[in-house]
Amino acid sequence: MSRRWPRGLWAVLLLTAWQAPEARDRPSPPVGRGRKVMDVDAKDYVGPTLPRARVLLEDTSGGVLRVDVEVAATPEARTRGLMWRPELPAGQGMLFIFPADEVQSFWMRNTLIPLDMLFINSAGKLVGIIENAQPRTLTSRSVGVPGRYVLEVPGGWSRAHGVARGSTVRFQGLEAIQVIP
């Protein structure tokens, strides 16, 4: 009894057998290459480019400090935060925006560097600071006061620049950024 192969299979076999030698010798890509990592906690996750803005903070002597920030305004961006970053240059940070004033809590599971966390309410008042949060921990960190924003800056930055609870905070460039619950 003879067996017939489907017509499409013959075409594939024929093309494979007659490949140019240079194509046959080229290694095939590793399994999983080009596959997008969807786990925001994963080290090799690549999310969308975050919008940028500026935070202006009043220091204890009445001066104004400027911090250029990436804005985390979606659940994925807020979850990812500054995970896996080996450094955070001076004058830069990440601003987390939440839909409303609530008591916010943060952990540093896959964060590699110490950070100061500045909790800010929707009225633009700094309601609390956690200084030098220890990296790579699951310790929950909160100031216990409702806030809508959390600014993360390099560890020790707040004390070094005279930023304290009660300071006034202003934002530039947030108007067009949509906050997703």
Tab-separated table of C-alpha atoms in Angstrom:
chain	number	residue	atom	x	y	z
A	1	MET	CA	0.000	0.000	0.000
A	2	SER	CA	1.477	3.379	-0.923
A	3	ARG	CA	1.114	6.417	1.310
A	4	ARG	CA	0.508	9.881	-0.158
A	5	TRP	CA	2.016	12.921	1.562
A	6	PRO	CA	0.003	16.122	1.584
A	7	ARG	CA	0.874	18.449	-1.313
A	8	GLY	CA	2.050	21.311	1.017
A	9	LEU	CA	4.447	18.999	2.840
A	10	TRP	CA	6.227	18.141	-0.430
A	11	ALA	CA	6.832	21.825	-1.083
A	12	VAL	CA	8.366	22.295	2.366
A	13	LEU	CA	10.587	19.233	1.991
A	14	LEU	CA	11.701	20.321	-1.457
A	15	LEU	CA	12.564	23.860	-0.322
A	16	THR	CA	14.448	22.565	2.721
A	17	ALA	CA	16.491	20.136	0.644
A	18	TRP	CA	17.477	22.799	-1.873
A	19	GLN	CA	18.506	25.583	0.529
A	20	ALA	CA	21.628	27.506	-0.326
A	21	PRO	CA	24.660	26.202	1.627
A	22	GLU	CA	25.123	29.510	3.508
A	23	ALA	CA	21.513	29.353	4.740
A	24	ARG	CA	21.945	25.744	5.910
A	25	ASP	CA	25.046	26.625	7.951
A	26	ARG	CA	23.479	29.624	9.728
A	27	PRO	CA	22.547	28.733	13.333
A	28	SER	CA	18.883	28.952	14.146
A	29	PRO	CA	17.845	31.470	16.809
A	30	PRO	CA	17.646	30.120	20.357
A	31	VAL	CA	14.267	28.999	21.605
A	32	GLY	CA	12.373	31.922	23.120
A	33	ARG	CA	14.347	34.601	21.292
A	34	GLY	CA	12.119	37.466	20.279
A	35	ARG	CA	9.482	36.401	22.782
A	36	LYS	CA	8.331	39.322	24.901
A	37	VAL	CA	8.631	38.843	28.670
A	38	MET	CA	5.284	39.775	30.238
A	39	ASP	CA	6.184	39.496	33.953
A	40	VAL	CA	6.856	43.061	35.172
A	41	ASP	CA	8.918	41.666	38.065
A	42	ALA	CA	11.299	39.813	35.713
A	43	LYS	CA	14.763	41.239	35.238
A	44	ASP	CA	14.499	41.046	31.429
A	45	TYR	CA	11.061	42.681	31.207
A	46	VAL	CA	11.044	45.621	28.821
A	47	GLY	CA	8.059	47.868	29.313
A	48	PRO	CA	6.991	50.935	27.438
A	49	THR	CA	9.006	54.125	27.753
A	50	LEU	CA	7.571	56.076	30.664
A	51	PRO	CA	6.498	59.697	30.334
A	52	ARG	CA	8.791	62.297	31.879
A	53	ALA	CA	7.984	65.246	34.110
A	54	ARG	CA	9.562	67.448	36.756
A	55	VAL	CA	9.003	67.716	40.507
A	56	LEU	CA	9.824	70.961	42.317
A	57	LEU	CA	10.344	70.622	46.081
A	58	GLU	CA	10.781	73.363	48.619
A	59	ASP	CA	13.707	72.741	50.970
A	60	THR	CA	13.863	73.830	54.633
A	61	SER	CA	15.587	77.128	53.739
A	62	GLY	CA	12.935	78.107	51.162
A	63	GLY	CA	14.939	77.113	48.097
A	64	VAL	CA	13.457	75.023	45.318
A	65	LEU	CA	14.952	71.694	44.291
A	66	ARG	CA	14.292	70.214	40.875
A	67	VAL	CA	13.997	66.475	40.210
A	68	ASP	CA	13.518	65.130	36.679
A	69	VAL	CA	11.333	62.042	36.887
A	70	GLU	CA	9.950	59.116	34.987
A	71	VAL	CA	6.240	58.879	35.732
A	72	ALA	CA	4.653	55.582	36.771
A	73	ALA	CA	0.925	56.156	36.211
A	74	THR	CA	-0.239	52.641	35.224
A	75	PRO	CA	-0.514	49.501	37.375
A	76	GLU	CA	2.353	47.841	35.457
A	77	ALA	CA	4.646	50.858	35.735
A	78	ARG	CA	3.852	51.269	39.446
A	79	THR	CA	4.579	47.575	40.029
A	80	ARG	CA	7.854	47.682	38.096
A	81	GLY	CA	9.074	50.960	39.555
A	82	LEU	CA	12.868	51.092	39.785
A	83	MET	CA	13.375	47.309	39.914
A	84	TRP	CA	16.689	46.009	38.593
A	85	ARG	CA	18.235	49.453	38.074
A	86	PRO	CA	21.880	49.516	39.188
A	87	GLU	CA	21.880	53.282	39.822
A	88	LEU	CA	19.752	56.393	40.005
A	89	PRO	CA	21.676	59.540	39.074
A	90	ALA	CA	21.479	62.658	41.261
A	91	GLY	CA	18.656	64.968	40.255
A	92	GLN	CA	16.568	62.105	38.888
A	93	GLY	CA	13.842	59.909	40.269
A	94	MET	CA	10.546	58.179	39.668
A	95	LEU	CA	7.152	59.645	40.474
A	96	PHE	CA	4.353	57.190	41.213
A	97	ILE	CA	0.873	58.614	40.685
A	98	PHE	CA	-2.205	56.940	42.143
A	99	PRO	CA	-5.855	57.686	41.288
A	100	ALA	CA	-6.644	59.191	44.718
A	101	ASP	CA	-5.208	59.972	48.145
A	102	GLU	CA	-4.811	56.699	50.026
A	103	VAL	CA	-2.284	55.277	52.463
A	104	GLN	CA	0.417	53.960	50.113
A	105	SER	CA	2.781	51.107	50.917
A	106	PHE	CA	5.962	50.133	49.056
A	107	TRP	CA	8.467	47.268	49.163
A	108	MET	CA	11.904	46.905	47.545
A	109	ARG	CA	11.886	43.271	46.402
A	110	ASN	CA	13.913	43.585	43.196
A	111	THR	CA	15.234	47.086	43.770
A	112	LEU	CA	19.028	47.069	43.844
A	113	ILE	CA	19.742	50.501	45.322
A	114	PRO	CA	18.696	52.299	48.522
A	115	LEU	CA	16.011	54.909	47.936
A	116	ASP	CA	14.304	57.765	49.756
A	117	MET	CA	10.524	57.618	49.367
A	118	LEU	CA	8.700	60.940	49.617
A	119	PHE	CA	4.943	60.643	50.126
A	120	ILE	CA	2.953	63.610	48.786
A	121	ASN	CA	-0.765	64.336	49.023
A	122	SER	CA	-2.993	65.765	46.282
A	123	ALA	CA	-2.715	69.237	47.868
A	124	GLY	CA	1.035	69.229	47.151
A	125	LYS	CA	2.262	68.731	50.717
A	126	LEU	CA	5.006	66.298	51.613
A	127	VAL	CA	3.296	64.126	54.240
A	128	GLY	CA	6.198	61.803	55.061
A	129	ILE	CA	9.617	60.500	54.092
A	130	ILE	CA	11.191	57.082	54.354
A	131	GLU	CA	14.945	57.521	54.119
A	132	ASN	CA	17.420	55.004	52.723
A	133	ALA	CA	14.952	52.145	52.247
A	134	GLN	CA	16.989	48.962	52.263
A	135	PRO	CA	17.087	47.295	48.828
A	136	ARG	CA	16.028	43.708	48.057
A	137	THR	CA	13.561	43.352	50.916
A	138	LEU	CA	9.857	42.623	51.229
A	139	THR	CA	9.477	44.957	54.199
A	140	SER	CA	6.365	47.074	53.736
A	141	ARG	CA	7.123	50.794	53.965
A	142	SER	CA	4.464	53.419	54.564
A	143	VAL	CA	4.136	56.733	56.383
A	144	GLY	CA	0.553	55.900	57.411
A	145	VAL	CA	-0.859	59.131	55.958
A	146	PRO	CA	-2.927	59.303	52.746
A	147	GLY	CA	-1.063	60.467	49.676
A	148	ARG	CA	-1.533	60.452	45.926
A	149	TYR	CA	2.109	60.627	44.853
A	150	VAL	CA	5.316	58.905	45.897
A	151	LEU	CA	8.627	60.284	44.690
A	152	GLU	CA	11.599	57.921	44.785
A	153	VAL	CA	15.057	59.500	44.742
A	154	PRO	CA	18.541	58.158	45.566
A	155	GLY	CA	18.960	57.105	49.198
A	156	GLY	CA	20.121	59.967	51.427
A	157	TRP	CA	19.017	62.655	48.965
A	158	SER	CA	16.289	64.113	51.229
A	159	ARG	CA	18.564	64.728	54.209
A	160	ALA	CA	21.426	65.980	52.027
A	161	HIS	CA	19.142	68.577	50.405
A	162	GLY	CA	17.149	69.673	53.446
A	163	VAL	CA	13.809	68.246	52.363
A	164	ALA	CA	11.413	67.651	55.254
A	165	ARG	CA	7.836	66.711	56.006
A	166	GLY	CA	5.491	69.646	55.351
A	167	SER	CA	7.449	70.916	52.340
A	168	THR	CA	5.488	72.221	49.375
A	169	VAL	CA	5.698	70.225	46.150
A	170	ARG	CA	4.770	71.302	42.619
A	171	PHE	CA	4.688	69.306	39.410
A	172	GLN	CA	5.469	70.250	35.834
A	173	GLY	CA	4.387	68.139	32.873
A	174	LEU	CA	1.722	65.952	34.496
A	175	GLU	CA	-1.256	67.553	32.766
A	176	ALA	CA	-1.281	65.209	29.763
A	177	ILE	CA	-0.477	62.015	31.670
A	178	GLN	CA	-3.428	59.683	32.185
A	179	VAL	CA	-3.509	57.880	35.539
A	180	ILE	CA	-4.846	54.348	35.205
A	181	PRO	CA	-6.197	52.666	38.359
